[in-house]
mmCIF file with all atom_site columns, C-alpha atoms in Angstrom:
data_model
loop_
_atom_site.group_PDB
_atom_site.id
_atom_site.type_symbol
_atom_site.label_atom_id
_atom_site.label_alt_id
_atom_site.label_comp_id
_atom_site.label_asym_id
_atom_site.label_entity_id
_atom_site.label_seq_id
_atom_site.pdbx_PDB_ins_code
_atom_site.Cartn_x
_atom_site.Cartn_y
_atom_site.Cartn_z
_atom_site.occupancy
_atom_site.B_iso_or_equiv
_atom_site.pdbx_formal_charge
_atom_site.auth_seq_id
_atom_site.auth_comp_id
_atom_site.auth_asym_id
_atom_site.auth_atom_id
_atom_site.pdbx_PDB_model_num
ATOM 1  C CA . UNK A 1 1  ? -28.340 63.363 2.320   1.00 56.00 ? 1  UNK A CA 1
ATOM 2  C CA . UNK A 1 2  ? -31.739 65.259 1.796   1.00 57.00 ? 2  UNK A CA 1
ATOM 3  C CA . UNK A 1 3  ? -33.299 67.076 5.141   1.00 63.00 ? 3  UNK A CA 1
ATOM 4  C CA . UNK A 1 4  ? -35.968 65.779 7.450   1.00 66.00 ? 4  UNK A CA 1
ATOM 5  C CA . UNK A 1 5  ? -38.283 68.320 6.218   1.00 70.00 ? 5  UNK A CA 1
ATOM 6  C CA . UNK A 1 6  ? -38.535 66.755 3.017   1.00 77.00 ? 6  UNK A CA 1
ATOM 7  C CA . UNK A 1 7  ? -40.500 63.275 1.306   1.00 80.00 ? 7  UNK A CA 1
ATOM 8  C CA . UNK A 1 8  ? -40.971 61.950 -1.823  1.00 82.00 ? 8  UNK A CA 1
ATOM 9  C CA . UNK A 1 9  ? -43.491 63.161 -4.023  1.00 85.00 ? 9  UNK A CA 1
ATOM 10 C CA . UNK A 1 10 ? -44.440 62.879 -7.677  1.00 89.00 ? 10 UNK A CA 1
ATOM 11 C CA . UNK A 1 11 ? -45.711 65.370 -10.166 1.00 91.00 ? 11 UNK A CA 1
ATOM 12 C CA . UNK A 1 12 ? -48.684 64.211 -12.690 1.00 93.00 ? 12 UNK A CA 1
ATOM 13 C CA . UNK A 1 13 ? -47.633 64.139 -15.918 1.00 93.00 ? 13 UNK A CA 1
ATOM 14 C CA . UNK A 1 14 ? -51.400 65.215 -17.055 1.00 94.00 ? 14 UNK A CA 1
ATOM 15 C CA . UNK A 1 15 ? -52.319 67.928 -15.154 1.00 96.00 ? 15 UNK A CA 1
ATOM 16 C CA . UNK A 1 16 ? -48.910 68.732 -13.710 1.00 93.00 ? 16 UNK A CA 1
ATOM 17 C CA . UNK A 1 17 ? -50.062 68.743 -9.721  1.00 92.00 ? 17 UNK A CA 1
ATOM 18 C CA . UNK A 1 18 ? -47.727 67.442 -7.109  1.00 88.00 ? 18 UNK A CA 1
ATOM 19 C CA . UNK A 1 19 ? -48.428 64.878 -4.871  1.00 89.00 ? 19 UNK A CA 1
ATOM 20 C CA . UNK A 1 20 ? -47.651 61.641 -2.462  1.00 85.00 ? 20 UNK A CA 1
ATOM 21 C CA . UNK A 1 21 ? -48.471 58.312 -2.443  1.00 80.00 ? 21 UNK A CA 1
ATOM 22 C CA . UNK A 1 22 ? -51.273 57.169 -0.294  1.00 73.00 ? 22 UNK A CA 1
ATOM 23 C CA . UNK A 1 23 ? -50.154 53.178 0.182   1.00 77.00 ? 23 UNK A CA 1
ATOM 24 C CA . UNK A 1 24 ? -48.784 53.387 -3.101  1.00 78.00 ? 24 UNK A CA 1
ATOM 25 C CA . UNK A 1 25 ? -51.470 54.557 -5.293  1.00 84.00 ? 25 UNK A CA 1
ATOM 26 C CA . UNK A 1 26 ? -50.009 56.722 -7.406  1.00 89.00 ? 26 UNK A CA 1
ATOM 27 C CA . UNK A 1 27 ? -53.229 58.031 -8.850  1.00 93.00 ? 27 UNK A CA 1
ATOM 28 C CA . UNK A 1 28 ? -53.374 61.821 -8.875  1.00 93.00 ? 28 UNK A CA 1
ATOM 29 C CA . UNK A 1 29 ? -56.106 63.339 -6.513  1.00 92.00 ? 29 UNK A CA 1
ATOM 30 C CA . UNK A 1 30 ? -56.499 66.515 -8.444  1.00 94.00 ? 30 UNK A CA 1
ATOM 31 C CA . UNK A 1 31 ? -57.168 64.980 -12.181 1.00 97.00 ? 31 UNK A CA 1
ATOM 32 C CA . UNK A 1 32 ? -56.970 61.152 -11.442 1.00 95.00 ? 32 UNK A CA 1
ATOM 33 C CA . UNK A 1 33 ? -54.594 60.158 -13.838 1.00 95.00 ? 33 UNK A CA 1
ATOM 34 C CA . UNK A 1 34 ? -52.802 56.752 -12.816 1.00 93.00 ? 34 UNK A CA 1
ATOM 35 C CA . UNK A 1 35 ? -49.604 57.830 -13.303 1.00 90.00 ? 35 UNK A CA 1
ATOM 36 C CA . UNK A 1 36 ? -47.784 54.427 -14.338 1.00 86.00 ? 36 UNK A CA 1
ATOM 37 C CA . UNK A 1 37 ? -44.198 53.377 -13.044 1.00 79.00 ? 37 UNK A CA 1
ATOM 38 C CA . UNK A 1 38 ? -41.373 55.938 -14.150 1.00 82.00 ? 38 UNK A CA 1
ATOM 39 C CA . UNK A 1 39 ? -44.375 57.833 -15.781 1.00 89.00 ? 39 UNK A CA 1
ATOM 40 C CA . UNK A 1 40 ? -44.648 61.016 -13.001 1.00 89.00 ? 40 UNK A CA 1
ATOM 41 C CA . UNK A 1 41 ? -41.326 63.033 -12.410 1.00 83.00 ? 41 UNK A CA 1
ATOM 42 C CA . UNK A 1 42 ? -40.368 62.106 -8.723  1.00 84.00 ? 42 UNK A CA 1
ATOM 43 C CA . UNK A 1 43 ? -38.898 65.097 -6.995  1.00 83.00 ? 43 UNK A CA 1
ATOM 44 C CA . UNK A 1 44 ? -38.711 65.685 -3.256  1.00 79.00 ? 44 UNK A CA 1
ATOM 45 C CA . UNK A 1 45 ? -40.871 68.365 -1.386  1.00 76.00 ? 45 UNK A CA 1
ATOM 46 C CA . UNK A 1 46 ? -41.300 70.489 1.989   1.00 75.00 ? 46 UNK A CA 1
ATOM 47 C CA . UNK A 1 47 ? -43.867 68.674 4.050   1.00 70.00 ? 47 UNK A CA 1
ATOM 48 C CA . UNK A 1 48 ? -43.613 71.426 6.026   1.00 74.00 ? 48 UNK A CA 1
ATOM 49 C CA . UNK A 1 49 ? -46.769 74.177 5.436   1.00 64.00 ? 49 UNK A CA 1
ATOM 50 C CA . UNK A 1 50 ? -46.029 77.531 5.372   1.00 54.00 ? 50 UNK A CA 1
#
């Protein structure tokens, strides 16, 4: 059971940012590598900001 303050995001495996998919496009804002399925580490972050 993860927390409500908390969605899935992915990690680029190029550049090493972190971030969600935007209708599932899971090309990287920061370097625009199209991270391919099971290619970007999918970890779960705060969407909370601090």
């Amino acid at each position: 059971m993860r927390s409500d303050n908390v969605e899935k995001s992915y990690k680029c495996s190029q550049c090493g940012m972190m971030f969600t998919d935007h209708d599932n496009n899971l090309e990287c804002p920061f370097c625009h590598h199209h991270c391919q399925p099971g290619e970007c580490e999918i970890v779960y972050a705060s969407n909370e900001d601090y």
